[in-house]
Short mmCIF file of C-alpha atoms in Angstrom, two decimals:
data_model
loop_
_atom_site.label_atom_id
_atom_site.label_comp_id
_atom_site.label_asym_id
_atom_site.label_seq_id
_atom_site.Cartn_x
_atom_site.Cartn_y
_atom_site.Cartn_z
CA UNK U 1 -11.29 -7.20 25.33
CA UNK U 2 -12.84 -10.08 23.65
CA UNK U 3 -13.38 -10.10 19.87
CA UNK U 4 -14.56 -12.80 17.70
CA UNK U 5 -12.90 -12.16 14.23
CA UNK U 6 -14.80 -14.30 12.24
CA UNK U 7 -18.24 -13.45 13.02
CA UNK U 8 -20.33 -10.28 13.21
CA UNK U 9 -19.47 -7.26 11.34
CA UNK U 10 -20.03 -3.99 12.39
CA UNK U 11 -19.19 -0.47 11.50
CA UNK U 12 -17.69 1.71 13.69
CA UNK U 13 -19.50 5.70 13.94
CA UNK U 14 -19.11 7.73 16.58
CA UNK U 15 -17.66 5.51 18.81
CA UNK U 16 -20.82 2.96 18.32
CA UNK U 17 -20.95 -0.29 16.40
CA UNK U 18 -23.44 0.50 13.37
CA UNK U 19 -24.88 -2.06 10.76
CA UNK U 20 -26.93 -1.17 7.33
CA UNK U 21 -30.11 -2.41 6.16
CA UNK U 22 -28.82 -3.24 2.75
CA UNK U 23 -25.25 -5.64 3.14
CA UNK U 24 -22.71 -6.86 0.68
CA UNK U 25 -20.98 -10.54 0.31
CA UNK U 26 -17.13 -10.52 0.77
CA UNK U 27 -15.82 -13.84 -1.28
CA UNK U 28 -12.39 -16.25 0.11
CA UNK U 29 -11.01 -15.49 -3.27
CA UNK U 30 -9.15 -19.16 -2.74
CA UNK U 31 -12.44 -20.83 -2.42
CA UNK U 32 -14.93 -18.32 -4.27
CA UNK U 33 -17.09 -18.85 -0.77
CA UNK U 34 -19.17 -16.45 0.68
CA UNK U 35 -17.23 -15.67 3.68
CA UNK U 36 -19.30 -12.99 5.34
CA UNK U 37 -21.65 -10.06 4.59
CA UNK U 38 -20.51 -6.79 5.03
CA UNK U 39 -22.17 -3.37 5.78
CA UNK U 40 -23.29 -1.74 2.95
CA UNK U 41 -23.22 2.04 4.23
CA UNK U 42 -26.24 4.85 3.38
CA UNK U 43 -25.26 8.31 2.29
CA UNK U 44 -26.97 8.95 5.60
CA UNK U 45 -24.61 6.91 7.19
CA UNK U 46 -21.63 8.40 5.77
CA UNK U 47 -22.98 11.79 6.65
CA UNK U 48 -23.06 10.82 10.27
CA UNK U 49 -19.69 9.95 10.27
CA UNK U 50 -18.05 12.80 9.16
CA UNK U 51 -20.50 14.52 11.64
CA UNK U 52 -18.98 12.95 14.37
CA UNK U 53 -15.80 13.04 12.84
CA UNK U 54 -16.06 16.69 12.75
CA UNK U 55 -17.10 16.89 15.96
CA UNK U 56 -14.62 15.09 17.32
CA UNK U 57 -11.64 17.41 15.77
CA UNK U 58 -11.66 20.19 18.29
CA UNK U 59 -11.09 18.14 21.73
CA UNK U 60 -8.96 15.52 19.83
CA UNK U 61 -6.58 18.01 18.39
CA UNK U 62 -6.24 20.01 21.64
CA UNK U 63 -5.12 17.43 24.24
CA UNK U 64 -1.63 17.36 24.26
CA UNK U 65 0.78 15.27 21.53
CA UNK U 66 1.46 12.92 24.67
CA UNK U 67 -2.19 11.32 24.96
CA UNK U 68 -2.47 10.99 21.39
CA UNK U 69 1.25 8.75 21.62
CA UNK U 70 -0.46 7.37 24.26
CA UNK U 71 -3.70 5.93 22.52
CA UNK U 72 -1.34 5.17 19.39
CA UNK U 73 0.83 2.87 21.69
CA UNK U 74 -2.38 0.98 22.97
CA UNK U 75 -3.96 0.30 19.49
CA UNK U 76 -0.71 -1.40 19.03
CA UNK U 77 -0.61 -3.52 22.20
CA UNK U 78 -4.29 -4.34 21.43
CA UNK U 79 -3.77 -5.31 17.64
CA UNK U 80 -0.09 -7.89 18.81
CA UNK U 81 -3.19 -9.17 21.61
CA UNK U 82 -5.23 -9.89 18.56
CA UNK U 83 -3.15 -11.18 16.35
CA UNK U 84 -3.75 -14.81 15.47
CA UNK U 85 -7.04 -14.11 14.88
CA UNK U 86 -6.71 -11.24 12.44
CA UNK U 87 -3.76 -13.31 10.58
CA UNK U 88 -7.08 -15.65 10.08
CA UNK U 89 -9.49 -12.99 9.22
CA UNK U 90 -6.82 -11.81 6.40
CA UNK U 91 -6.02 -14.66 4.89
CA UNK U 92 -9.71 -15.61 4.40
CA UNK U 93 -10.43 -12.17 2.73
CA UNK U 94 -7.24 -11.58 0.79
CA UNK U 95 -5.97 -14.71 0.19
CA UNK U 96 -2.40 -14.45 1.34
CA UNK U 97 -0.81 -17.41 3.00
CA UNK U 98 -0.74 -17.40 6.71
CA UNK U 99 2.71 -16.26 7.00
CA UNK U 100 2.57 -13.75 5.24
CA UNK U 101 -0.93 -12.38 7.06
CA UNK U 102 1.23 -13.08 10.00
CA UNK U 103 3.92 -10.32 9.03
CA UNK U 104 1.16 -7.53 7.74
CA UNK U 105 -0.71 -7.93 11.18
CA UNK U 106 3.11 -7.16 12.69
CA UNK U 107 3.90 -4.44 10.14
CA UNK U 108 0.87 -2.90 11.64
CA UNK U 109 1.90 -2.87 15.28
CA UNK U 110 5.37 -1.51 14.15
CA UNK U 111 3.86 1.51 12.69
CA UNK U 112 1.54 2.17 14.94
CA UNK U 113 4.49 2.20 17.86
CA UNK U 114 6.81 3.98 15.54
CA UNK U 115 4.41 6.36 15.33
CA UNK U 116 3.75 6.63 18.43
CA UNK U 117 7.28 7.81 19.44
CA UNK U 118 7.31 10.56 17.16
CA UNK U 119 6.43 14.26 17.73
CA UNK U 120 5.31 17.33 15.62
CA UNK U 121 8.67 19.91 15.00
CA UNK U 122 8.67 23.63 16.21
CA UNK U 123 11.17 25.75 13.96
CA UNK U 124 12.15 28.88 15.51
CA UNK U 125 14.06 31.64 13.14
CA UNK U 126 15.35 35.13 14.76
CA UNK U 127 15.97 37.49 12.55
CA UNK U 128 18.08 39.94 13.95
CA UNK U 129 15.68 42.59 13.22
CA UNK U 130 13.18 42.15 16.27
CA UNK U 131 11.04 39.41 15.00
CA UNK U 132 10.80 35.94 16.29
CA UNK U 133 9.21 33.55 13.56
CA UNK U 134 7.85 30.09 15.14
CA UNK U 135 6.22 27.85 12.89
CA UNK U 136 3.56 24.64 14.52
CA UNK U 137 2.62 22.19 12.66
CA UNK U 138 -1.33 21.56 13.15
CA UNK U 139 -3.82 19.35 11.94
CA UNK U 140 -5.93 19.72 9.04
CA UNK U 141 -9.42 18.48 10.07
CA UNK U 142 -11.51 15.04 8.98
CA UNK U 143 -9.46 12.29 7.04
CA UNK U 144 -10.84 10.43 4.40
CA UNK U 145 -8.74 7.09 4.32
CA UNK U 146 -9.21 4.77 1.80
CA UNK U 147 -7.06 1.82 1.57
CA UNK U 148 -6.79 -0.97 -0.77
CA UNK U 149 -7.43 -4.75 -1.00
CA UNK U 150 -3.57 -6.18 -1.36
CA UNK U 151 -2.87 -4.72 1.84
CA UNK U 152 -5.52 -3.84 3.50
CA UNK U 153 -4.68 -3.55 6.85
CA UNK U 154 -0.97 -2.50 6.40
CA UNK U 155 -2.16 0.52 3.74
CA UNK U 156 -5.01 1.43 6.68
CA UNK U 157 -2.60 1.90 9.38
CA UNK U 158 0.20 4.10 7.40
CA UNK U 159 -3.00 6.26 7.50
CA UNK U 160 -4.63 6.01 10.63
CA UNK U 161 -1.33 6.52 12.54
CA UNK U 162 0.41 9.55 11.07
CA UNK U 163 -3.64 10.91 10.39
CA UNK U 164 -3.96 10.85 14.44
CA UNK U 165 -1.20 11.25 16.05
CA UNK U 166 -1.32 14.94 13.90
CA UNK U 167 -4.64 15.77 15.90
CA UNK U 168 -6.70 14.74 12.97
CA UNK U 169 -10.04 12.42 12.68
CA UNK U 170 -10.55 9.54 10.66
CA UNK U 171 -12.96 8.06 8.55
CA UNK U 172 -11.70 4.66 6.82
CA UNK U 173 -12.89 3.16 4.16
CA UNK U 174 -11.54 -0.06 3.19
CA UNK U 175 -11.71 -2.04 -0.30
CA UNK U 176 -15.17 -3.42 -0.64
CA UNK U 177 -13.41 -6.72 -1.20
CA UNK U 178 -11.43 -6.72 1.92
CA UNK U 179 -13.24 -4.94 4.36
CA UNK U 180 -13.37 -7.27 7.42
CA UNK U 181 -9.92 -6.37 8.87
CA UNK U 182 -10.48 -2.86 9.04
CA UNK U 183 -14.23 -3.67 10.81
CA UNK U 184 -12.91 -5.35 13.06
CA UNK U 185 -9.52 -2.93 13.71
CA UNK U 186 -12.46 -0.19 14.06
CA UNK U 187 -14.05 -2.53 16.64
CA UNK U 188 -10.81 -3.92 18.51
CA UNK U 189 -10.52 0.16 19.32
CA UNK U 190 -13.67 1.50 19.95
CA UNK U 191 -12.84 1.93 23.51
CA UNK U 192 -9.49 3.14 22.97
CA UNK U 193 -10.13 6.69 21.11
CA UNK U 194 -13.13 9.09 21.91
CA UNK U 195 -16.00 8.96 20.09
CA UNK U 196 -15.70 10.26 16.04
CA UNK U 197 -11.97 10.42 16.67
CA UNK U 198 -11.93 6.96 14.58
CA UNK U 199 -15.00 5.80 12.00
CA UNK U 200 -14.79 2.92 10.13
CA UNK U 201 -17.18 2.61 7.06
CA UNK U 202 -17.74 0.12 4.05
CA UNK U 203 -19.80 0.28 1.34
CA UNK U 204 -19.85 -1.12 -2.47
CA UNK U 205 -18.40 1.56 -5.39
CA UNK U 206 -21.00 4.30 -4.72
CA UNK U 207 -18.70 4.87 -1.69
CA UNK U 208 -15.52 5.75 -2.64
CA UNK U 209 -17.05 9.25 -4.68
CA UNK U 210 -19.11 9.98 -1.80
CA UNK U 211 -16.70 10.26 0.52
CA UNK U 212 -14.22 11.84 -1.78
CA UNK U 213 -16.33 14.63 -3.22
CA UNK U 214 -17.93 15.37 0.26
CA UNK U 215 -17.38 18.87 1.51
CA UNK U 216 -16.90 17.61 4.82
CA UNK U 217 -13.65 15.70 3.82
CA UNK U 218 -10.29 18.29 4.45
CA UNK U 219 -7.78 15.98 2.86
CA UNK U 220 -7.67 12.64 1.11
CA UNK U 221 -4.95 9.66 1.54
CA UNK U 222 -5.48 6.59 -0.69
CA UNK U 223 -3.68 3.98 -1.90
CA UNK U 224 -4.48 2.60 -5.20
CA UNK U 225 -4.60 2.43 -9.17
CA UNK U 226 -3.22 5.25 -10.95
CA UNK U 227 -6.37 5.39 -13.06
CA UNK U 228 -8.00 5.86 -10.03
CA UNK U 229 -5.67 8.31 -8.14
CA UNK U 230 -6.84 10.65 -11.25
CA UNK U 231 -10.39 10.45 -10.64
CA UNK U 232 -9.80 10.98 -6.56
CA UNK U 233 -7.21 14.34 -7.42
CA UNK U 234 -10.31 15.48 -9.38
CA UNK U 235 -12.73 15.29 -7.17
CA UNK U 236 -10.55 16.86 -4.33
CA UNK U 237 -9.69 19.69 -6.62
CA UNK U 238 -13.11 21.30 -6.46
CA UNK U 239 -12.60 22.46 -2.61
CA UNK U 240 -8.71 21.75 -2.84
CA UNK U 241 -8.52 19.50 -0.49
CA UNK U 242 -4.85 18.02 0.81
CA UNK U 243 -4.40 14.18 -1.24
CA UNK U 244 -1.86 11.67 -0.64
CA UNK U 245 -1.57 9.45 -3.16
CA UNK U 246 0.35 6.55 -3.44
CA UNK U 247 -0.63 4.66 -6.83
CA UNK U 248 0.93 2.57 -9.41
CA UNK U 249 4.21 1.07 -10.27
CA UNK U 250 6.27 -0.83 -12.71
CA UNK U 251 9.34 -1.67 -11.31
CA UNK U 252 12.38 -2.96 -12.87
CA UNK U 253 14.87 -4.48 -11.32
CA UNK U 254 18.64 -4.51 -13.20
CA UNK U 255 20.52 -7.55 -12.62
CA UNK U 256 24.28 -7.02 -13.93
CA UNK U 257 26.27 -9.94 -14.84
CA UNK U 258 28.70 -10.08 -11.76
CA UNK U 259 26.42 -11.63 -9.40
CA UNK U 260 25.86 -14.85 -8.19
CA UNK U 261 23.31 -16.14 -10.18
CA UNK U 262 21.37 -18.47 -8.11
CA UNK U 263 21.15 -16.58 -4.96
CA UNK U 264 20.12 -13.20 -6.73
CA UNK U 265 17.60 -15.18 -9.07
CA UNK U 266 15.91 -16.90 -5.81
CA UNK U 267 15.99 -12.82 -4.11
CA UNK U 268 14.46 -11.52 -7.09
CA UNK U 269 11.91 -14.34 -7.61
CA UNK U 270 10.24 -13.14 -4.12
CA UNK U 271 10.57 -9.42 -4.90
CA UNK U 272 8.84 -10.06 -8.18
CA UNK U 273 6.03 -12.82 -7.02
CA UNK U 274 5.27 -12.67 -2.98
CA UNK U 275 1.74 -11.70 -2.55
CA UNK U 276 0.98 -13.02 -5.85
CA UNK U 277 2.68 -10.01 -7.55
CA UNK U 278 -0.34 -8.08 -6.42
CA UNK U 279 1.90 -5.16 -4.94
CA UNK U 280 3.08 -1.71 -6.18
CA UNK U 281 6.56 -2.15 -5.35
CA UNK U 282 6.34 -6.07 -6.64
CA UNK U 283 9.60 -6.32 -9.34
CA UNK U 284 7.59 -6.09 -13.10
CA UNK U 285 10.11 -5.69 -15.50
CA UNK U 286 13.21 -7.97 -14.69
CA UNK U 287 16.41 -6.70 -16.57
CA UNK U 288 19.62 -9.46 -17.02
CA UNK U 289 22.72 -8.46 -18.47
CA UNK U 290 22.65 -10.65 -21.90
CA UNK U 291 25.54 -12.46 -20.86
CA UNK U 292 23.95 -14.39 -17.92
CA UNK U 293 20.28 -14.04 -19.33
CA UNK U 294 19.66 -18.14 -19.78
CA UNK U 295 21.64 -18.88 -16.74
CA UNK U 296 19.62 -16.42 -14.75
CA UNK U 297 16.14 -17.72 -16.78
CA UNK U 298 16.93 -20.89 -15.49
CA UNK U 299 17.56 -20.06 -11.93
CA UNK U 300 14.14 -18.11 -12.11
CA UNK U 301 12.29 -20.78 -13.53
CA UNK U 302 13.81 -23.75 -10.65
CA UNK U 303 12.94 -21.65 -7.79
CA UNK U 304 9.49 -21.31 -9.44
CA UNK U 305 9.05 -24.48 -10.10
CA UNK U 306 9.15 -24.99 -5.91
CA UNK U 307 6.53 -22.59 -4.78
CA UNK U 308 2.98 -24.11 -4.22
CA UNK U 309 0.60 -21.67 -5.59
CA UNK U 310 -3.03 -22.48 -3.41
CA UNK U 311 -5.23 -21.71 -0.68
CA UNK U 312 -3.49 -19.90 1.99
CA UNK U 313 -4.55 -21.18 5.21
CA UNK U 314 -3.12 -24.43 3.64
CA UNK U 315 0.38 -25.41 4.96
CA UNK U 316 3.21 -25.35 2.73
CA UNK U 317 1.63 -22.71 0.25
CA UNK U 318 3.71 -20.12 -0.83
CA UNK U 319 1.33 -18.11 -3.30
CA UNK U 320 -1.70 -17.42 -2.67
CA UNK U 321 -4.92 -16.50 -5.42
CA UNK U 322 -6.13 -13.25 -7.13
CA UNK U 323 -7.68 -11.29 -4.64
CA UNK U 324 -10.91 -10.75 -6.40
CA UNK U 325 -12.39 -11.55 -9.95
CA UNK U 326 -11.76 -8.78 -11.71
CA UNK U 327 -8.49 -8.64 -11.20
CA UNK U 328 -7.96 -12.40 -12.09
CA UNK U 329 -9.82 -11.78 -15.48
CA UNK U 330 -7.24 -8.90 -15.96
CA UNK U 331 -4.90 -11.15 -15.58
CA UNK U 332 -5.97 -13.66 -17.72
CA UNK U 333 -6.17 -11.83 -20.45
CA UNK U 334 -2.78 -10.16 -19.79
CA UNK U 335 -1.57 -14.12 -20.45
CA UNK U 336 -3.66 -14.58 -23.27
CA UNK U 337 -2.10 -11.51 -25.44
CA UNK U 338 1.46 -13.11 -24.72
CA UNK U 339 -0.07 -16.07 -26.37
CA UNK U 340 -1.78 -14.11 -29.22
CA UNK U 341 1.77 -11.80 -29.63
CA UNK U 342 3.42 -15.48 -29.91
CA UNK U 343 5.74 -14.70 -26.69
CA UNK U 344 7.53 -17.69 -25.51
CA UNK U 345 6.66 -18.99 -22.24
CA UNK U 346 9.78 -19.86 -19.42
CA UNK U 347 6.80 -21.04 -16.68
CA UNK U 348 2.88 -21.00 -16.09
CA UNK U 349 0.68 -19.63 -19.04
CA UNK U 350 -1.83 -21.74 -18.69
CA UNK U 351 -4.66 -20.69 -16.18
CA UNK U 352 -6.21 -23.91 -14.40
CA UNK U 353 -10.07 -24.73 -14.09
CA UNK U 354 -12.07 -24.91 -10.93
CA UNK U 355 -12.77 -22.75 -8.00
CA UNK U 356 -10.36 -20.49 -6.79
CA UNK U 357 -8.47 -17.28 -8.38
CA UNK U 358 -5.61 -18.96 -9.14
CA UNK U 359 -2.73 -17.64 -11.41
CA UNK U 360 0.68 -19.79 -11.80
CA UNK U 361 3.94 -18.19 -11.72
CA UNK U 362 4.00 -17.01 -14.97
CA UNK U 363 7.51 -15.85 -16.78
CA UNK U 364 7.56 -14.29 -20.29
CA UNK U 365 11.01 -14.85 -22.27
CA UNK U 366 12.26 -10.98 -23.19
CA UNK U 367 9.00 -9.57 -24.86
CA UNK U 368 9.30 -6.69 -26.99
CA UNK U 369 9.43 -3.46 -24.89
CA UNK U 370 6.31 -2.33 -26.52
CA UNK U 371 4.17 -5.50 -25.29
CA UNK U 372 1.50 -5.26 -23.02
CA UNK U 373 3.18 -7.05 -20.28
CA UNK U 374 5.52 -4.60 -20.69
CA UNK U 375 4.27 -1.63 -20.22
CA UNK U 376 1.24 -2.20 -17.92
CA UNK U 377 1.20 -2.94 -14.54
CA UNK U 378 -0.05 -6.55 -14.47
CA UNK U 379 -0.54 -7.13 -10.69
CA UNK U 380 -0.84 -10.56 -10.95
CA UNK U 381 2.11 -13.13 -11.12
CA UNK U 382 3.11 -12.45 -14.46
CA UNK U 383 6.78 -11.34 -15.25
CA UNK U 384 8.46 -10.67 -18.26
CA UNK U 385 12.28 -11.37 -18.53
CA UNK U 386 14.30 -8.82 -20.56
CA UNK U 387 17.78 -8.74 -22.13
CA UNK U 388 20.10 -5.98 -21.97
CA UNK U 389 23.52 -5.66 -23.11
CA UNK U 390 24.79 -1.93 -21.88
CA UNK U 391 24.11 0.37 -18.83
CA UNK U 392 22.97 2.82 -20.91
CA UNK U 393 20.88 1.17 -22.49
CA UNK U 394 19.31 -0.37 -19.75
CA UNK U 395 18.55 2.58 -17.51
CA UNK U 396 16.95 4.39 -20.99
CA UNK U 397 14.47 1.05 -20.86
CA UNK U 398 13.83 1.46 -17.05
CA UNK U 399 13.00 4.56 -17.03
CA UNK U 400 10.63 4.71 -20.08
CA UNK U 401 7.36 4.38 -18.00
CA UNK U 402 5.05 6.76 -16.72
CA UNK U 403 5.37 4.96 -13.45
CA UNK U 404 8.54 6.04 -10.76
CA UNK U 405 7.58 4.16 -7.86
CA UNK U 406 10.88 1.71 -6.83
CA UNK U 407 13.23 -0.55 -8.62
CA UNK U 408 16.47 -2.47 -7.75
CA UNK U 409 20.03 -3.22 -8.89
CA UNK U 410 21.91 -6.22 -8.40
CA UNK U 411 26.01 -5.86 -8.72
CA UNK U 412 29.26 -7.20 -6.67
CA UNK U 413 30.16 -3.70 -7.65
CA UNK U 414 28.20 -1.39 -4.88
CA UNK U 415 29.62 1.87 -6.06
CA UNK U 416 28.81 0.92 -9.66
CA UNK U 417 24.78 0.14 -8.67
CA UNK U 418 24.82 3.11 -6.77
CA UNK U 419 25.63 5.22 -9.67
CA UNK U 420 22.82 3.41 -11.83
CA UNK U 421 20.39 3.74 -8.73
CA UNK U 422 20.54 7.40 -8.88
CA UNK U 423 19.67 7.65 -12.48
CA UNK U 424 16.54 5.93 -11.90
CA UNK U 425 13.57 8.20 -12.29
CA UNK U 426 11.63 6.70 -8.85
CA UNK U 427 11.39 7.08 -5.06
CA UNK U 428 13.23 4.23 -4.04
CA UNK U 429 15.91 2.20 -5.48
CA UNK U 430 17.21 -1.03 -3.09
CA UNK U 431 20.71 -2.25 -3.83
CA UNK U 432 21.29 -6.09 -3.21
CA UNK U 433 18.07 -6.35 -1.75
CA UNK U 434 14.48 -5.21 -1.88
CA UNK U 435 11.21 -4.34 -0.31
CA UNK U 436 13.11 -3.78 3.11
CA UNK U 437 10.90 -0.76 4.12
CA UNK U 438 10.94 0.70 7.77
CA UNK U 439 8.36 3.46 9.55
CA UNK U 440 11.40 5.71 9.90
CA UNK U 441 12.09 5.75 5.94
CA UNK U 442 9.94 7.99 3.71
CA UNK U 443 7.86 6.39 0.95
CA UNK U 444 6.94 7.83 -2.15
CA UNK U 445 6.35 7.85 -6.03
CA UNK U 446 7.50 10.08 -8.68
CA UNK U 447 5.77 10.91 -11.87
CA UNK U 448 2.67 8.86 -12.01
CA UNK U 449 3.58 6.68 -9.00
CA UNK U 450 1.96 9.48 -6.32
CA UNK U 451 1.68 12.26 -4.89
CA UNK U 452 3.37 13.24 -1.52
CA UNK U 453 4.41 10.98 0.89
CA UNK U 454 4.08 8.34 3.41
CA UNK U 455 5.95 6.96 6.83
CA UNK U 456 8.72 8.88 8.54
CA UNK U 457 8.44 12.65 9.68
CA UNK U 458 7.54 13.53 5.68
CA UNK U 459 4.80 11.25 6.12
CA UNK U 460 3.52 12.69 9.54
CA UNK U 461 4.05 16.25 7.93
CA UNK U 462 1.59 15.37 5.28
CA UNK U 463 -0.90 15.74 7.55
CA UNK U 464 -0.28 19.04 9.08
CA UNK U 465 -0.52 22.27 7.72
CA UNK U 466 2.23 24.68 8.86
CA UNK U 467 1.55 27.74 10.98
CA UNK U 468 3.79 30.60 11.44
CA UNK U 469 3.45 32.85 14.33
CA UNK U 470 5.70 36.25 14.60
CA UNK U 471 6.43 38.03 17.57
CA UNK U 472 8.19 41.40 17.99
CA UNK U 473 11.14 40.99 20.39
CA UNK U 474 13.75 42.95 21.54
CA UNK U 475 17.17 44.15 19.03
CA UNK U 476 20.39 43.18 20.42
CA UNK U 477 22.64 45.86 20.27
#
């Protein structure tokens, strides 16, 4: 198939490419460019493709498990066909560097093949008194995926995947400021899926509650703000439609003070700053034992001091901008109450002039636990650097967030992390290491972090509803 990334954007309904009267500009957030206009979907249009998502659920869910591995598997050889081009596409939209576009368009065809290989569970349970209880797992109807704009592509596929190898249909709505990957993914596998089986839509912020609140919809997966994981739960709760949500985060990572210094301060820089810190599982509260805390500030500082921050498609960049302006005014002002609080700087703090949405790595010197960098999730590259001096102490400070998403702990001593790792109050704690995540691994928040989960057969089971069927049967004797 031949596909021209960077031109020509279509959405995909019923198996058709569709385009909107009304259109949208989607910005290089390293350039502030106009990159492309974008669909700008009609409530007619999003009608239509639930319609033919709807229409599509009977046939899709009843062929067998086999051809829907079977399409899964070719999406995937398609996409690795494709992928130098959508590395491209990405970076222009999101603003990552190129290697790092480069690993989310292969994250993508891992999950999609991972997927692929798996199948649905039958539980049988006799029990002795002439009934034979099996229990399917089927599919729950029309999808409403919505991913986000940090990871647009990867957050699109942990939905697509799971959503259709279940015997579900799709309709995907992607961030409004990164919607050209997921066009184009709808495009690159038009001819792979029957029609309705897969719709790909984009629209500005009238969208997002259309599709939510439409009575069409039978469950809900996004990925996004917690603030806006509230509004989405609400307006699924009025037919009670399924949600996954996987939202917010405010990870800490505990560094105790027998490791090496250097190497765990170079780790720790990447888990807190790749992608520009704009990730939920991105390290935001950095915890050092008091007793290496300048040390460690120093090692943090030198490795920053190495990274280019600048426009991705640049070689040698290692950060790339603020996705979008919003966020970088967010940002910005994050920065400017550490300057009005009087919060001592270790790196970056000053924002620089010109075009671009560019944020230097930015390191606060132990703020109060009360401060705003703190306590919200900045999402930008802006990390504050906190003392401890006990274990106690230290897991109290951790866990004193709404959040529960993921966190780390850094130790020679593996049975002594492992004990702090299980007082942490989130779904997944990485010891000596971090952000190694795998299709086969489930992913999920606690308290305000999500709800339900993603990847692995927990993941797949999240969209399936369980169906018991009990047959009389013959008594031993």
């Amino acid at each position: 198939m031949q596909l021209n990334p960077d031109s020509h954007y279509t959405m995909t309904l019923n198996g058709r490419a569709e385009v909107s009267p009304q259109t949208f500009d989607v910005l290089n957030p390293a350039t502030e460019e106009r990159i492309a206009a974008a669909p700008d979907a009609s409530l007619d249009q999003l009608n239509a493709a639930i319609a033919a998502a709807r229409a599509a659920f009977g046939p899709w869910r009843s062929r067998p498990i086999g051809e829907r591995q079977a399409a899964l598997r070719a999406m995937a050889e398609r996409l690795a066909q494709h992928a130098d081009g959508f590395m491209r596409l990405l970076t222009r939209e999101q603003g990552k560097p190129h290697a790092d576009a480069r690993a989310e368009v292969g994250r993508c065809v891992t999950w999609l093949r991972a997927f692929a290989a798996r199948d649905l569970p039958v539980e049988r349970h006799d029990d002795g008194a002439g009934h034979l209880f099996e229990t399917r797992r089927v599919p729950i109807g029309v999808v409403a995926a919505i991913a986000p704009w940090n990871f647009p592509m990867t957050l699109a596929i942990w939905k697509i995947a799971p959503a259709l190898l279940a015997g579900n249909t799709v309709v995907l709505k992607p961030s409004p400021y990164t919607p050209l990957t997921s066009l184009k993914m709808g495009e690159l596998f038009r001819d792979l899926l029957p029609p309705g089986v897969l719709n790909v839509i984009s629209g500005g912020d009238r969208l997002g509650p259309w599709l939510t609140e439409h009575p069409g919809i039978d469950k809900i997966a996004f990925t996004g703000s917690t603030a806006t994981g509230r509004r989405v739960m609400q307006s699924a709760s009025g037919r009670l439609k399924r949600v996954t949500l996987e939202l917010g985060g405010n990870d800490a990572a505990i560094v105790l003070p027998d490791v090496d210094v250097k190497e765990t301060a170079a780790r720790l820089f990447w888990g807190a700053f790749r992608n520009s810190s704009q990730y939920c599982l991105a390290t935001k509260r950095l915890y050092v034992h008091e007793s290496i805390y300048d040390a460690f500030a120093d090692a943090l500082a030198g490795v920053a001091a190495g990274v280019v921050v600048g426009d991705g498609s640049q070689p040698g960049t290692g950060l790339g901008p603020i996705q979008n302006r919003a966020q970088f005014e967010r940002v910005k002002d994050l920065i400017a109450d550490a300057h009005r609080t009087g919060v001592r700087f270790l790196t970056g703090g000053e924002v620089p002039e010109g075009k671009g949405y560019f944020v230097p790595v930015t390191i606060l010197d132990n703020p109060p636990d009360d401060a705003r960098s703190v306590v919200e999730e900045a999402f930008g590259p802006v990390l504050p650097l906190l003392k401890y001096r006990d274990i106690d102490e230290v897991v109290r400070r951790a866990n004193d967030t709404e959040y529960g998403l993921g966190g780390s702990v850094w130790s020679r001593d593996v049975g002594l992390a492992q004990s702090i790792a299980r007082r942490l109050e989130t779904g997944t704690v990485w010891i000596n290491h971090i952000h190694v995540m795998s299709p086969d691994v489930p992913f999920g928040g606690h308290k305000q972090s999500g709800v339900g989960v993603e990847n692995a057969l927990d993941g797949l089971l999240e969209y399936t509803n369980a169906q018991t069927v009990s047959v009389p049967v013959p008594v031993s004797r």
